[in-house]
């Protein structure tokens, strides 16, 4: 009985390890994408505020 369980346990541990590794790598990639997206949005917001400020000076 134990002889049959050992390969199953090893296979489960390896599968879990590979799955965990892949998940962590995917999360790191996604986090990097989100950081870049936030930086792009911050730049766009800064440009929009600059345009709004220039319009206020012209109309103000």
N, CA, C and O of each residue as an XYZ file, in Angstrom:
240
protein
N       0.827     -1.197      0.000
C       0.000      0.000      0.000
C       0.869      1.258      0.000
O       0.636      2.172     -0.791
N       1.867      1.307      0.882
C       2.745      2.478      0.963
C       3.533      2.630     -0.329
O       3.798      3.751     -0.763
N       3.913      1.510     -0.951
C       4.658      1.563     -2.208
C       3.853      2.264     -3.296
O       4.426      2.884     -4.193
N       2.543      2.168     -3.221
C       1.684      2.814     -4.213
C       1.465      4.296     -3.888
O       1.262      5.109     -4.790
N       1.507      4.636     -2.619
C       1.254      6.016     -2.212
C       2.445      6.934     -2.461
O       2.265      8.114     -2.763
N       3.648      6.406     -2.338
C       4.843      7.236     -2.480
C       4.907      7.904     -3.852
O       5.118      9.116     -3.903
N       4.738      7.193     -4.962
C       4.773      7.878     -6.269
C       3.650      8.903     -6.437
O       3.843      9.946     -7.061
N       2.499      8.606     -5.886
C       1.376      9.529     -5.976
C       1.681     10.806     -5.198
O       1.420     11.909     -5.678
N       2.226     10.654     -4.013
C       2.575     11.816     -3.192
C       3.669     12.639     -3.869
O       3.603     13.868     -3.877
N       4.666     11.975     -4.432
C       5.743     12.684     -5.126
C       5.189     13.428     -6.344
O       5.525     14.590     -6.575
N       4.347     12.757     -7.111
C       3.753     13.400     -8.283
C       2.901     14.596     -7.874
O       2.921     15.627     -8.546
N       2.165     14.471     -6.797
C       1.346     15.583     -6.316
C       2.211     16.748     -5.865
O       1.898     17.903     -6.156
N       3.292     16.458     -5.161
C       4.183     17.518     -4.694
C       4.850     18.236     -5.867
O       4.949     19.463     -5.866
N       5.302     17.489     -6.852
C       5.938     18.098     -8.023
C       4.928     18.942     -8.794
O       5.238     20.060     -9.205
N       3.739     18.421     -8.987
C       2.702     19.157     -9.701
C       2.344     20.437     -8.955
O       2.207     21.498     -9.564
N       2.197     20.340     -7.666
C       1.897     21.519     -6.859
C       3.018     22.544     -6.917
O       2.763     23.745     -7.010
N       4.254     22.076     -6.861
C       5.398     22.987     -6.928
C       5.473     23.713     -8.257
O       5.696     24.923     -8.298
N       5.288     22.975     -9.342
C       5.327     23.586    -10.673
C       4.176     24.584    -10.825
O       4.364     25.681    -11.349
N       3.011     24.204    -10.374
C       1.849     25.085    -10.467
C       2.059     26.353     -9.642
O       1.730     27.451    -10.090
N       2.597     26.203     -8.457
C       2.865     27.351     -7.597
C       3.891     28.271     -8.243
O       3.715     29.490     -8.241
N       4.954     27.708     -8.793
C       5.993     28.497     -9.450
C       5.405     29.284    -10.620
O       5.679     30.473    -10.779
N       4.605     28.617    -11.426
C       3.994     29.281    -12.589
C       3.065     30.408    -12.138
O       3.036     31.468    -12.762
N       2.324     30.195    -11.084
C       1.415     31.220    -10.569
C       2.188     32.432    -10.075
O       1.804     33.569    -10.350
N       3.268     32.201     -9.350
C       4.077     33.303     -8.829
C       4.694     34.098     -9.981
O       4.700     35.329     -9.944
N       5.204     33.423    -10.985
C       5.780     34.114    -12.144
C       4.707     34.936    -12.844
O       4.949     36.087    -13.206
N       3.537     34.366    -13.036
C       2.450     35.092    -13.699
C       2.034     36.313    -12.888
O       1.758     37.367    -13.462
N       1.984     36.190    -11.581
C       1.631     37.332    -10.739
C       2.672     38.433    -10.832
O       2.323     39.613    -10.862
N       3.949     38.064    -10.877
C       5.005     39.075    -11.010
C       4.863     39.825    -12.321
O       5.017     41.046    -12.360
N       4.570     39.105    -13.394
C       4.384     39.741    -14.699
C       3.192     40.686    -14.650
O       3.257     41.807    -15.153
N       2.105     40.227    -14.040
C       0.903     41.049    -13.967
C       1.143     42.291    -13.109
O       0.691     43.381    -13.459
N       1.838     42.137    -12.009
C       2.142     43.279    -11.142
C       2.999     44.291    -11.892
O       2.765     45.495    -11.785
N       3.990     43.820    -12.651
C       4.809     44.740    -13.450
C       3.962     45.475    -14.480
O       4.146     46.674    -14.688
N       3.036     44.772    -15.126
C       2.146     45.410    -16.094
C       1.303     46.485    -15.408
O       1.137     47.581    -15.944
N       0.772     46.174    -14.229
C      -0.049     47.149    -13.515
C       0.767     48.374    -13.113
O       0.269     49.498    -13.187
N       2.013     48.170    -12.690
C       2.867     49.307    -12.338
C       3.107     50.201    -13.550
O       3.061     51.426    -13.439
N       3.360     49.596    -14.697
C       3.569     50.373    -15.921
C       2.295     51.110    -16.327
O       2.352     52.257    -16.770
N       1.160     50.456    -16.176
C      -0.110     51.094    -16.519
C      -0.380     52.278    -15.606
O      -0.856     53.318    -16.062
N      -0.083     52.132    -14.330
C      -0.268     53.232    -13.380
C       0.634     54.402    -13.760
O       0.205     55.555    -13.722
N       1.870     54.111    -14.123
C       2.799     55.176    -14.527
C       2.271     55.902    -15.765
O       2.343     57.129    -15.842
N       1.744     55.152    -16.733
C       1.172     55.782    -17.933
C      -0.022     56.661    -17.570
O      -0.163     57.770    -18.084
N      -0.880     56.160    -16.682
C      -2.052     56.936    -16.280
C      -1.645     58.197    -15.530
O      -2.219     59.266    -15.740
N      -0.652     58.069    -14.654
C      -0.194     59.245    -13.919
C       0.346     60.299    -14.874
O       0.099     61.490    -14.685
N       1.079     59.874    -15.896
C       1.603     60.821    -16.882
C       0.455     61.479    -17.651
O       0.482     62.685    -17.896
N      -0.535     60.701    -18.024
C      -1.683     61.255    -18.755
C      -2.460     62.228    -17.875
O      -2.902     63.275    -18.350
N      -2.628     61.898    -16.617
C      -3.341     62.778    -15.689
C      -2.569     64.077    -15.493
O      -3.162     65.154    -15.449
N      -1.256     63.976    -15.377
C      -0.427     65.171    -15.230
C      -0.566     66.075    -16.452
O      -0.699     67.291    -16.316
N      -0.534     65.480    -17.644
C      -0.714     66.276    -18.870
C      -2.102     66.914    -18.906
O      -2.240     68.067    -19.313
N      -3.122     66.181    -18.489
C      -4.482     66.721    -18.489
C      -4.594     67.897    -17.520
O      -5.217     68.912    -17.836
N      -3.994     67.757    -16.353
C      -4.026     68.856    -15.380
C      -3.283     70.076    -15.913
O      -3.707     71.210    -15.689
N      -2.180     69.846    -16.614
C      -1.435     70.965    -17.197
C      -2.290     71.679    -18.239
O      -2.290     72.908    -18.304
N      -3.017     70.917    -19.053
C      -3.901     71.534    -20.042
C      -5.022     72.315    -19.361
O      -5.361     73.418    -19.787
N      -5.593     71.745    -18.308
C      -6.663     72.423    -17.580
C      -6.131     73.717    -16.969
O      -6.791     74.754    -17.038
N      -4.947     73.659    -16.375
C      -4.357     74.856    -15.774
C      -4.099     75.923    -16.829
O      -4.321     77.107    -16.573
N      -3.637     75.528    -18.005
C      -3.388     76.517    -19.061
C      -4.696     77.114    -19.565
O      -4.745     78.295    -19.909
N      -5.755     76.310    -19.611
C      -7.066     76.832    -20.027
C      -7.601     77.807    -18.982
O      -8.209     78.816    -19.339
N      -7.386     77.525    -17.711
C      -7.854     78.417    -16.650
C      -7.126     79.752    -16.746
O      -7.729     80.800    -16.516
N      -5.852     79.730    -17.079
C      -5.093     80.984    -17.212
C      -5.594     81.797    -18.393
O      -5.662     83.024    -18.320
N      -5.944     81.125    -19.475
C      -6.431     81.819    -20.673
C      -7.820     82.396    -20.435
O      -8.097     83.532    -20.819
N      -8.692     81.619    -19.804
C     -10.078     82.066    -19.630
C     -10.271     82.829    -18.322
O     -11.267     83.532    -18.149
N      -9.329     82.691    -17.414
C      -9.513     83.190    -16.066
C      -9.326     84.601    -15.856
O      -9.469     85.083    -14.732
